[in-house]
Amino acid sequence: MEEAKVTEVPHLERRVRKRKEPMAILKTKLSRSLSCSMPRVKTTLTGLFPVVLWLPKYKLKEYIWGDLMSGLVIGIILVPQAIAYCLLAGVDPIYGLYTSFFANIIYFFMGTSRHVSVGIFSLMSLMVGQVVDREVYMAGFDLDDTKADGILNVTVDSDSSAVNLTMGAFGMECGKECYAISIAAAMTFLVGIYQVLMAVFRLGFVSVYLSAPMLDGFATGASFTILTVQAKYLLGLKIPRHQGYGTVVVTWINILSNIQNTNYCDLITSAICISVLVAGKELQERFKDRLKIPLPTELVVVAIATLASHFGDFHRRYDSNVSGAIPTGFIPPKVPSFGLMPRVAFDAIPLAVISFAFTVSLSEMFAKKNGYTVRPNQEMLAIAFCNIIPSFFHCFTTSAALAKTMVKDSTGCQTQVSSIVSAFVVLLVLLFFAPLFYSLQKCVLACIIIVSLRGALRKFRDVPSKWRISKMDAVVWMVTMSASALISVEMGLVVGVVFSMLCIIVQTQKPKVSLLGQIHDTAHYEDMEEYENLMSLSKVKIFRFQAPLYYANNDFFLKSLYKAVGLAPFLEMTRRRKAEKKGETLAAKEAGRAHKTNGEVKVGLGSRELDLHTIILDCSAMPFIDSTGMQTFKGILKDYKEVGVTVLLASCNTTVIDSLSQGSFFGKADKDMENLSFYTVHAAVRFANDRAASTSELSNPVPRELPSWDL
């Protein structure tokens, strides 16, 4: 076959980059960060409070109606959800309203997304509630929320840390609910501090380790936990929340063992509410193109259920558990308890990461959809202060919420002015309407929470399609979901992250390897196992390793190379040494025999001719190598040279070349680089064939014809 005609690529000279010393870089960054001038102050303030940039440009006639409509709709949705999610957080309903109010106000000033709805999120509420219940239990309170709060004026020693339950700022000795919100506020303050530190030190990259399948599995497992925790309210069972691992399993065992104590009033109410809520959601999804605004199903259910409970006197007649008194107005602000923070410092870390990850991902998603950009670092600061400042006003951890953000987007939201409108709706409830929810049954709130989990629980239907698309992603989803549901939410997050990273490591430990063949009449080469009609080259093997070469896959690389080319140099050298030793022994014997017979003896030792003279390593799919990989390259170059086989590199990127240069792979001052590394596989093939041809000519010269003389 004719040689494919290609233009020779000349040797390219690398650019010389002057790298600054680390101390010089540090001094430059510090001088920029610590410099103070009026333009610098203005830039910092406008960066910290983006509202001063976009609010003066607000197009009143164009934006106001969309913002008003979306703000009112979200406010109407927020009120019942804020009250309901307090069941998950283990605090009184009033604190959910506080959290929704302050989060919307602060994000209005600091957020860069126009559409994100920040406030109470079911997953955050669950994680807060688990910590609150644990600390309340350890402080000696009864976790049965149907009993009146006991007033304790004692100091309880737990985990070698004293907890003083007297809260002077409230002007009274602290009871169970007071202590619960104190725990939640202290943890929320720490969550905000962690997020500020992440923003200052540019640690937003942490979220890249939270893959989409892992987050989906985590959310689904947490949703199953939320459903389990709320199931007791549907049946009206008085079961304290389980502390520790295995909440789902233990809770269902407790529910089934106490099923005979079901409150039929709560059961019937739950069945009716779930039916109405699900029907409303289905109608909303079916006719979403015709409906200009979402159906306020939750608010209608809450209003009707409250009226029925009040006039039917369900609490007194049927012992139905109700929300109780919700005060109006605001409790005086208070600095979060620093004495409680060491107890929840570790628990605040996953909350900080998850809150940030959900907020930034939603911000970027809706920014891309609507054609604008957000600043991830500012989003981290915004959600951080949505936790720090509200913690002084008896609030708990917040995050962006997908469902409410989608509603804002679908109802014409244009800017964060809609958040002010939503906050105003919550404020009206706080100031005037909160006492009206006294008779609202807790089973109704549980129904609202459970129906809101439909989206996450529907992810189970996507498992077969995930498996078809990527088995690895499907396994990550199932492992994370199972750990979150069966062990605990926090452990589910840890297991998900660790397992995802292990999957990546496993994929790089045993990547795909292949021998390449030439496409006829071209200068291109492809995998001979994957494609047909490829031409294998005579005495040249082209090996491709599709992963970085580092310490974890070094042995696999060597084994794969030896197997693919059919030649292990150390085995070949051993075979040759044995053959040489055997030949010497035979020669000695034959020499002794010849001495006795005075005859000539010829001893012939057969030498096996190798079926290759060159191995080309295609490094195009190798992003980097570490010091172990560099030593491996040097080792195979030396070992194969001893058995008469040349090793060449092709298509190396600059990162790999720099690593090899620093390890003196190309000799002193890289003098052998042009003979060892080539820009393309075809260039390496031509070099190998040309050198083999020239070597063959030198070892087997063509004899000259001698003149003949007639004698």
PDB file of N, CA and C in Angstrom, residues 300-380:
ATOM      1  N   VAL A 300     -55.693  26.755  50.198  1.00  0.00           N
ATOM      2  CA  VAL A 300     -57.110  26.378  50.281  1.00  0.00           C
ATOM      3  C   VAL A 300     -57.287  25.233  51.275  1.00  0.00           C
ATOM      4  N   VAL A 301     -56.408  24.230  51.206  1.00  0.00           N
ATOM      5  CA  VAL A 301     -56.501  23.091  52.123  1.00  0.00           C
ATOM      6  C   VAL A 301     -56.299  23.548  53.560  1.00  0.00           C
ATOM      7  N   VAL A 302     -55.313  24.421  53.787  1.00  0.00           N
ATOM      8  CA  VAL A 302     -55.056  24.914  55.140  1.00  0.00           C
ATOM      9  C   VAL A 302     -56.248  25.694  55.665  1.00  0.00           C
ATOM     10  N   ALA A 303     -56.823  26.551  54.834  1.00  0.00           N
ATOM     11  CA  ALA A 303     -57.958  27.372  55.274  1.00  0.00           C
ATOM     12  C   ALA A 303     -59.165  26.505  55.628  1.00  0.00           C
ATOM     13  N   ILE A 304     -59.506  25.574  54.738  1.00  0.00           N
ATOM     14  CA  ILE A 304     -60.689  24.729  54.989  1.00  0.00           C
ATOM     15  C   ILE A 304     -60.448  23.801  56.179  1.00  0.00           C
ATOM     16  N   ALA A 305     -59.232  23.225  56.257  1.00  0.00           N
ATOM     17  CA  ALA A 305     -58.934  22.312  57.369  1.00  0.00           C
ATOM     18  C   ALA A 305     -58.936  23.062  58.701  1.00  0.00           C
ATOM     19  N   THR A 306     -58.444  24.279  58.720  1.00  0.00           N
ATOM     20  CA  THR A 306     -58.444  25.067  59.963  1.00  0.00           C
ATOM     21  C   THR A 306     -59.865  25.374  60.414  1.00  0.00           C
ATOM     22  N   LEU A 307     -60.717  25.772  59.451  1.00  0.00           N
ATOM     23  CA  LEU A 307     -62.116  26.056  59.794  1.00  0.00           C
ATOM     24  C   LEU A 307     -62.823  24.796  60.292  1.00  0.00           C
ATOM     25  N   ALA A 308     -62.594  23.658  59.626  1.00  0.00           N
ATOM     26  CA  ALA A 308     -63.237  22.411  60.042  1.00  0.00           C
ATOM     27  C   ALA A 308     -62.773  22.001  61.435  1.00  0.00           C
ATOM     28  N   SER A 309     -61.474  22.128  61.693  1.00  0.00           N
ATOM     29  CA  SER A 309     -60.946  21.761  63.004  1.00  0.00           C
ATOM     30  C   SER A 309     -61.464  22.693  64.094  1.00  0.00           C
ATOM     31  N   HIS A 310     -61.571  23.979  63.762  1.00  0.00           N
ATOM     32  CA  HIS A 310     -62.020  24.947  64.767  1.00  0.00           C
ATOM     33  C   HIS A 310     -63.486  24.726  65.143  1.00  0.00           C
ATOM     34  N   PHE A 311     -64.343  24.653  64.125  1.00  0.00           N
ATOM     35  CA  PHE A 311     -65.780  24.519  64.413  1.00  0.00           C
ATOM     36  C   PHE A 311     -66.150  23.092  64.813  1.00  0.00           C
ATOM     37  N   GLY A 312     -65.339  22.104  64.393  1.00  0.00           N
ATOM     38  CA  GLY A 312     -65.597  20.729  64.817  1.00  0.00           C
ATOM     39  C   GLY A 312     -64.945  20.397  66.142  1.00  0.00           C
ATOM     40  N   ASP A 313     -64.131  21.317  66.655  1.00  0.00           N
ATOM     41  CA  ASP A 313     -63.440  21.131  67.940  1.00  0.00           C
ATOM     42  C   ASP A 313     -62.707  19.785  67.977  1.00  0.00           C
ATOM     43  N   PHE A 314     -61.916  19.519  66.912  1.00  0.00           N
ATOM     44  CA  PHE A 314     -61.235  18.232  66.773  1.00  0.00           C
ATOM     45  C   PHE A 314     -60.239  17.989  67.912  1.00  0.00           C
ATOM     46  N   HIS A 315     -59.601  19.041  68.394  1.00  0.00           N
ATOM     47  CA  HIS A 315     -58.576  18.862  69.428  1.00  0.00           C
ATOM     48  C   HIS A 315     -59.191  18.331  70.725  1.00  0.00           C
ATOM     49  N   ARG A 316     -60.329  18.894  71.133  1.00  0.00           N
ATOM     50  CA  ARG A 316     -60.942  18.482  72.395  1.00  0.00           C
ATOM     51  C   ARG A 316     -61.744  17.199  72.241  1.00  0.00           C
ATOM     52  N   ARG A 317     -62.488  17.074  71.143  1.00  0.00           N
ATOM     53  CA  ARG A 317     -63.389  15.933  70.988  1.00  0.00           C
ATOM     54  C   ARG A 317     -62.653  14.661  70.545  1.00  0.00           C
ATOM     55  N   TYR A 318     -61.630  14.804  69.688  1.00  0.00           N
ATOM     56  CA  TYR A 318     -60.973  13.621  69.127  1.00  0.00           C
ATOM     57  C   TYR A 318     -59.480  13.534  69.479  1.00  0.00           C
ATOM     58  N   ASP A 319     -59.020  14.439  70.342  1.00  0.00           N
ATOM     59  CA  ASP A 319     -57.608  14.456  70.756  1.00  0.00           C
ATOM     60  C   ASP A 319     -56.668  14.585  69.555  1.00  0.00           C
ATOM     61  N   SER A 320     -57.085  15.382  68.581  1.00  0.00           N
ATOM     62  CA  SER A 320     -56.260  15.621  67.402  1.00  0.00           C
ATOM     63  C   SER A 320     -55.184  16.651  67.736  1.00  0.00           C
ATOM     64  N   ASN A 321     -53.980  16.398  67.284  1.00  0.00           N
ATOM     65  CA  ASN A 321     -52.847  17.279  67.574  1.00  0.00           C
ATOM     66  C   ASN A 321     -52.889  18.501  66.661  1.00  0.00           C
ATOM     67  N   VAL A 322     -52.925  19.716  67.235  1.00  0.00           N
ATOM     68  CA  VAL A 322     -53.041  20.949  66.454  1.00  0.00           C
ATOM     69  C   VAL A 322     -51.789  21.804  66.625  1.00  0.00           C
ATOM     70  N   SER A 323     -51.665  22.830  65.783  1.00  0.00           N
ATOM     71  CA  SER A 323     -50.483  23.691  65.789  1.00  0.00           C
ATOM     72  C   SER A 323     -50.346  24.473  67.079  1.00  0.00           C
ATOM     73  N   GLY A 324     -51.469  24.882  67.660  1.00  0.00           N
ATOM     74  CA  GLY A 324     -51.421  25.658  68.894  1.00  0.00           C
ATOM     75  C   GLY A 324     -51.272  27.144  68.627  1.00  0.00           C
ATOM     76  N   ALA A 325     -51.035  27.883  69.675  1.00  0.00           N
ATOM     77  CA  ALA A 325     -50.984  29.346  69.582  1.00  0.00           C
ATOM     78  C   ALA A 325     -49.736  29.783  68.821  1.00  0.00           C
ATOM     79  N   ILE A 326     -49.942  30.638  67.813  1.00  0.00           N
ATOM     80  CA  ILE A 326     -48.850  31.243  67.064  1.00  0.00           C
ATOM     81  C   ILE A 326     -48.905  32.744  67.339  1.00  0.00           C
ATOM     82  N   PRO A 327     -47.938  33.286  68.058  1.00  0.00           N
ATOM     83  CA  PRO A 327     -48.013  34.698  68.442  1.00  0.00           C
ATOM     84  C   PRO A 327     -47.808  35.620  67.244  1.00  0.00           C
ATOM     85  N   THR A 328     -48.266  36.843  67.369  1.00  0.00           N
ATOM     86  CA  THR A 328     -48.042  37.852  66.342  1.00  0.00           C
ATOM     87  C   THR A 328     -46.836  38.706  66.719  1.00  0.00           C
ATOM     88  N   GLY A 329     -46.301  39.421  65.717  1.00  0.00           N
ATOM     89  CA  GLY A 329     -45.173  40.303  65.981  1.00  0.00           C
ATOM     90  C   GLY A 329     -43.851  39.565  65.977  1.00  0.00           C
ATOM     91  N   PHE A 330     -42.809  40.260  66.444  1.00  0.00           N
ATOM     92  CA  PHE A 330     -41.455  39.721  66.430  1.00  0.00           C
ATOM     93  C   PHE A 330     -40.904  39.624  67.841  1.00  0.00           C
ATOM     94  N   ILE A 331     -40.185  38.534  68.100  1.00  0.00           N
ATOM     95  CA  ILE A 331     -39.467  38.385  69.357  1.00  0.00           C
ATOM     96  C   ILE A 331     -38.213  39.258  69.283  1.00  0.00           C
ATOM     97  N   PRO A 332     -37.813  39.924  70.351  1.00  0.00           N
ATOM     98  CA  PRO A 332     -36.597  40.750  70.312  1.00  0.00           C
ATOM     99  C   PRO A 332     -35.391  39.935  69.859  1.00  0.00           C
ATOM    100  N   PRO A 333     -34.530  40.521  69.015  1.00  0.00           N
ATOM    101  CA  PRO A 333     -33.354  39.786  68.530  1.00  0.00           C
ATOM    102  C   PRO A 333     -32.404  39.436  69.662  1.00  0.00           C
ATOM    103  N   LYS A 334     -31.626  38.395  69.432  1.00  0.00           N
ATOM    104  CA  LYS A 334     -30.697  37.913  70.449  1.00  0.00           C
ATOM    105  C   LYS A 334     -29.484  37.298  69.768  1.00  0.00           C
ATOM    106  N   VAL A 335     -28.323  37.542  70.314  1.00  0.00           N
ATOM    107  CA  VAL A 335     -27.101  36.952  69.783  1.00  0.00           C
ATOM    108  C   VAL A 335     -27.163  35.438  69.974  1.00  0.00           C
ATOM    109  N   PRO A 336     -26.887  34.654  68.916  1.00  0.00           N
ATOM    110  CA  PRO A 336     -26.891  33.191  69.068  1.00  0.00           C
ATOM    111  C   PRO A 336     -25.941  32.749  70.178  1.00  0.00           C
ATOM    112  N   SER A 337     -26.321  31.697  70.857  1.00  0.00           N
ATOM    113  CA  SER A 337     -25.555  31.230  72.008  1.00  0.00           C
ATOM    114  C   SER A 337     -24.218  30.626  71.578  1.00  0.00           C
ATOM    115  N   PHE A 338     -23.118  31.296  71.952  1.00  0.00           N
ATOM    116  CA  PHE A 338     -21.794  30.767  71.631  1.00  0.00           C
ATOM    117  C   PHE A 338     -21.486  29.521  72.455  1.00  0.00           C
ATOM    118  N   GLY A 339     -22.143  29.370  73.585  1.00  0.00           N
ATOM    119  CA  GLY A 339     -21.927  28.179  74.391  1.00  0.00           C
ATOM    120  C   GLY A 339     -22.465  26.917  73.740  1.00  0.00           C
ATOM    121  N   LEU A 340     -23.481  27.068  72.873  1.00  0.00           N
ATOM    122  CA  LEU A 340     -24.053  25.904  72.197  1.00  0.00           C
ATOM    123  C   LEU A 340     -23.317  25.550  70.905  1.00  0.00           C
ATOM    124  N   MET A 341     -22.542  26.485  70.377  1.00  0.00           N
ATOM    125  CA  MET A 341     -21.934  26.282  69.052  1.00  0.00           C
ATOM    126  C   MET A 341     -20.967  25.113  68.989  1.00  0.00           C
ATOM    127  N   PRO A 342     -20.125  24.879  70.021  1.00  0.00           N
ATOM    128  CA  PRO A 342     -19.243  23.706  69.932  1.00  0.00           C
ATOM    129  C   PRO A 342     -20.003  22.391  69.779  1.00  0.00           C
ATOM    130  N   ARG A 343     -21.223  22.339  70.278  1.00  0.00           N
ATOM    131  CA  ARG A 343     -22.017  21.107  70.207  1.00  0.00           C
ATOM    132  C   ARG A 343     -22.512  20.825  68.793  1.00  0.00           C
ATOM    133  N   VAL A 344     -22.648  21.882  67.979  1.00  0.00           N
ATOM    134  CA  VAL A 344     -23.218  21.712  66.639  1.00  0.00           C
ATOM    135  C   VAL A 344     -22.236  22.126  65.544  1.00  0.00           C
ATOM    136  N   ALA A 345     -20.985  22.370  65.907  1.00  0.00           N
ATOM    137  CA  ALA A 345     -20.007  22.862  64.929  1.00  0.00           C
ATOM    138  C   ALA A 345     -19.811  21.874  63.785  1.00  0.00           C
ATOM    139  N   PHE A 346     -19.721  20.592  64.103  1.00  0.00           N
ATOM    140  CA  PHE A 346     -19.519  19.595  63.055  1.00  0.00           C
ATOM    141  C   PHE A 346     -20.780  19.405  62.220  1.00  0.00           C
ATOM    142  N   ASP A 347     -21.952  19.463  62.864  1.00  0.00           N
ATOM    143  CA  ASP A 347     -23.219  19.276  62.140  1.00  0.00           C
ATOM    144  C   ASP A 347     -23.463  20.382  61.124  1.00  0.00           C
ATOM    145  N   ALA A 348     -22.887  21.569  61.356  1.00  0.00           N
ATOM    146  CA  ALA A 348     -23.132  22.701  60.465  1.00  0.00           C
ATOM    147  C   ALA A 348     -22.380  22.579  59.145  1.00  0.00           C
ATOM    148  N   ILE A 349     -21.342  21.729  59.088  1.00  0.00           N
ATOM    149  CA  ILE A 349     -20.523  21.643  57.869  1.00  0.00           C
ATOM    150  C   ILE A 349     -21.322  21.104  56.680  1.00  0.00           C
ATOM    151  N   PRO A 350     -21.979  19.934  56.773  1.00  0.00           N
ATOM    152  CA  PRO A 350     -22.757  19.470  55.608  1.00  0.00           C
ATOM    153  C   PRO A 350     -23.893  20.411  55.251  1.00  0.00           C
ATOM    154  N   LEU A 351     -24.492  21.049  56.258  1.00  0.00           N
ATOM    155  CA  LEU A 351     -25.545  22.022  55.970  1.00  0.00           C
ATOM    156  C   LEU A 351     -25.008  23.171  55.125  1.00  0.00           C
ATOM    157  N   ALA A 352     -23.815  23.664  55.471  1.00  0.00           N
ATOM    158  CA  ALA A 352     -23.219  24.778  54.736  1.00  0.00           C
ATOM    159  C   ALA A 352     -22.939  24.388  53.283  1.00  0.00           C
ATOM    160  N   VAL A 353     -22.389  23.197  53.089  1.00  0.00           N
ATOM    161  CA  VAL A 353     -22.035  22.756  51.733  1.00  0.00           C
ATOM    162  C   VAL A 353     -23.289  22.524  50.894  1.00  0.00           C
ATOM    163  N   ILE A 354     -24.276  21.821  51.454  1.00  0.00           N
ATOM    164  CA  ILE A 354     -25.491  21.519  50.703  1.00  0.00           C
ATOM    165  C   ILE A 354     -26.264  22.796  50.389  1.00  0.00           C
ATOM    166  N   SER A 355     -26.393  23.689  51.368  1.00  0.00           N
ATOM    167  CA  SER A 355     -27.103  24.950  51.151  1.00  0.00           C
ATOM    168  C   SER A 355     -26.454  25.746  50.030  1.00  0.00           C
ATOM    169  N   PHE A 356     -25.136  25.853  50.065  1.00  0.00           N
ATOM    170  CA  PHE A 356     -24.428  26.584  49.015  1.00  0.00           C
ATOM    171  C   PHE A 356     -24.592  25.901  47.659  1.00  0.00           C
ATOM    172  N   ALA A 357     -24.429  24.565  47.627  1.00  0.00           N
ATOM    173  CA  ALA A 357     -24.463  23.839  46.356  1.00  0.00           C
ATOM    174  C   ALA A 357     -25.817  23.987  45.671  1.00  0.00           C
ATOM    175  N   PHE A 358     -26.905  23.837  46.423  1.00  0.00           N
ATOM    176  CA  PHE A 358     -28.237  23.967  45.836  1.00  0.00           C
ATOM    177  C   PHE A 358     -28.477  25.394  45.354  1.00  0.00           C
ATOM    178  N   THR A 359     -28.048  26.382  46.133  1.00  0.00           N
ATOM    179  CA  THR A 359     -28.295  27.778  45.768  1.00  0.00           C
ATOM    180  C   THR A 359     -27.545  28.155  44.504  1.00  0.00           C
ATOM    181  N   VAL A 360     -26.263  27.824  44.429  1.00  0.00           N
ATOM    182  CA  VAL A 360     -25.465  28.198  43.262  1.00  0.00           C
ATOM    183  C   VAL A 360     -25.929  27.441  42.020  1.00  0.00           C
ATOM    184  N   SER A 361     -26.219  26.151  42.156  1.00  0.00           N
ATOM    185  CA  SER A 361     -26.646  25.373  40.986  1.00  0.00           C
ATOM    186  C   SER A 361     -27.970  25.887  40.439  1.00  0.00           C
ATOM    187  N   LEU A 362     -28.917  26.229  41.321  1.00  0.00           N
ATOM    188  CA  LEU A 362     -30.187  26.776  40.861  1.00  0.00           C
ATOM    189  C   LEU A 362     -29.999  28.156  40.238  1.00  0.00           C
ATOM    190  N   SER A 363     -29.144  28.969  40.832  1.00  0.00           N
ATOM    191  CA  SER A 363     -28.886  30.304  40.283  1.00  0.00           C
ATOM    192  C   SER A 363     -28.329  30.211  38.868  1.00  0.00           C
ATOM    193  N   GLU A 364     -27.341  29.346  38.675  1.00  0.00           N
ATOM    194  CA  GLU A 364     -26.742  29.210  37.350  1.00  0.00           C
ATOM    195  C   GLU A 364     -27.711  28.588  36.347  1.00  0.00           C
ATOM    196  N   MET A 365     -28.543  27.652  36.818  1.00  0.00           N
ATOM    197  CA  MET A 365     -29.502  27.009  35.931  1.00  0.00           C
ATOM    198  C   MET A 365     -30.498  28.014  35.362  1.00  0.00           C
ATOM    199  N   PHE A 366     -31.091  28.838  36.234  1.00  0.00           N
ATOM    200  CA  PHE A 366     -32.110  29.773  35.770  1.00  0.00           C
ATOM    201  C   PHE A 366     -31.496  31.002  35.108  1.00  0.00           C
ATOM    202  N   ALA A 367     -30.257  31.334  35.441  1.00  0.00           N
ATOM    203  CA  ALA A 367     -29.572  32.412  34.735  1.00  0.00           C
ATOM    204  C   ALA A 367     -29.316  32.007  33.286  1.00  0.00           C
ATOM    205  N   LYS A 368     -28.874  30.775  33.092  1.00  0.00           N
ATOM    206  CA  LYS A 368     -28.635  30.281  31.733  1.00  0.00           C
ATOM    207  C   LYS A 368     -29.942  30.218  30.948  1.00  0.00           C
ATOM    208  N   LYS A 369     -31.003  29.798  31.606  1.00  0.00           N
ATOM    209  CA  LYS A 369     -32.297  29.684  30.929  1.00  0.00           C
ATOM    210  C   LYS A 369     -32.818  31.037  30.480  1.00  0.00           C
ATOM    211  N   ASN A 370     -32.581  32.091  31.286  1.00  0.00           N
ATOM    212  CA  ASN A 370     -33.144  33.412  31.002  1.00  0.00           C
ATOM    213  C   ASN A 370     -32.127  34.394  30.421  1.00  0.00           C
ATOM    214  N   GLY A 371     -30.919  33.915  30.126  1.00  0.00           N
ATOM    215  CA  GLY A 371     -29.985  34.729  29.384  1.00  0.00           C
ATOM    216  C   GLY A 371     -29.252  35.803  30.160  1.00  0.00           C
ATOM    217  N   TYR A 372     -28.815  35.509  31.370  1.00  0.00           N
ATOM    218  CA  TYR A 372     -27.963  36.437  32.112  1.00  0.00           C
ATOM    219  C   TYR A 372     -26.967  35.625  32.921  1.00  0.00           C
ATOM    220  N   THR A 373     -26.083  36.301  33.630  1.00  0.00           N
ATOM    221  CA  THR A 373     -25.049  35.606  34.386  1.00  0.00           C
ATOM    222  C   THR A 373     -25.168  35.925  35.871  1.00  0.00           C
ATOM    223  N   VAL A 374     -24.650  35.022  36.683  1.00  0.00           N
ATOM    224  CA  VAL A 374     -24.583  35.229  38.129  1.00  0.00           C
ATOM    225  C   VAL A 374     -23.132  35.072  38.568  1.00  0.00           C
ATOM    226  N   ARG A 375     -22.839  35.562  39.768  1.00  0.00           N
ATOM    227  CA  ARG A 375     -21.492  35.425  40.334  1.00  0.00           C
ATOM    228  C   ARG A 375     -21.545  34.398  41.458  1.00  0.00           C
ATOM    229  N   PRO A 376     -20.998  33.200  41.232  1.00  0.00           N
ATOM    230  CA  PRO A 376     -21.090  32.136  42.245  1.00  0.00           C
ATOM    231  C   PRO A 376     -20.554  32.543  43.610  1.00  0.00           C
ATOM    232  N   ASN A 377     -19.441  33.286  43.639  1.00  0.00           N
ATOM    233  CA  ASN A 377     -18.877  33.667  44.930  1.00  0.00           C
ATOM    234  C   ASN A 377     -19.805  34.623  45.677  1.00  0.00           C
ATOM    235  N   GLN A 378     -20.453  35.527  44.928  1.00  0.00           N
ATOM    236  CA  GLN A 378     -21.411  36.431  45.563  1.00  0.00           C
ATOM    237  C   GLN A 378     -22.653  35.675  46.017  1.00  0.00           C
ATOM    238  N   GLU A 379     -23.047  34.655  45.262  1.00  0.00           N
ATOM    239  CA  GLU A 379     -24.177  33.830  45.686  1.00  0.00           C
ATOM    240  C   GLU A 379     -23.868  33.134  47.008  1.00  0.00           C
ATOM    241  N   MET A 380     -22.611  32.705  47.159  1.00  0.00           N
ATOM    242  CA  MET A 380     -22.218  32.079  48.411  1.00  0.00           C
ATOM    243  C   MET A 380     -22.295  33.078  49.565  1.00  0.00           C
TER     244      MET A 380
END
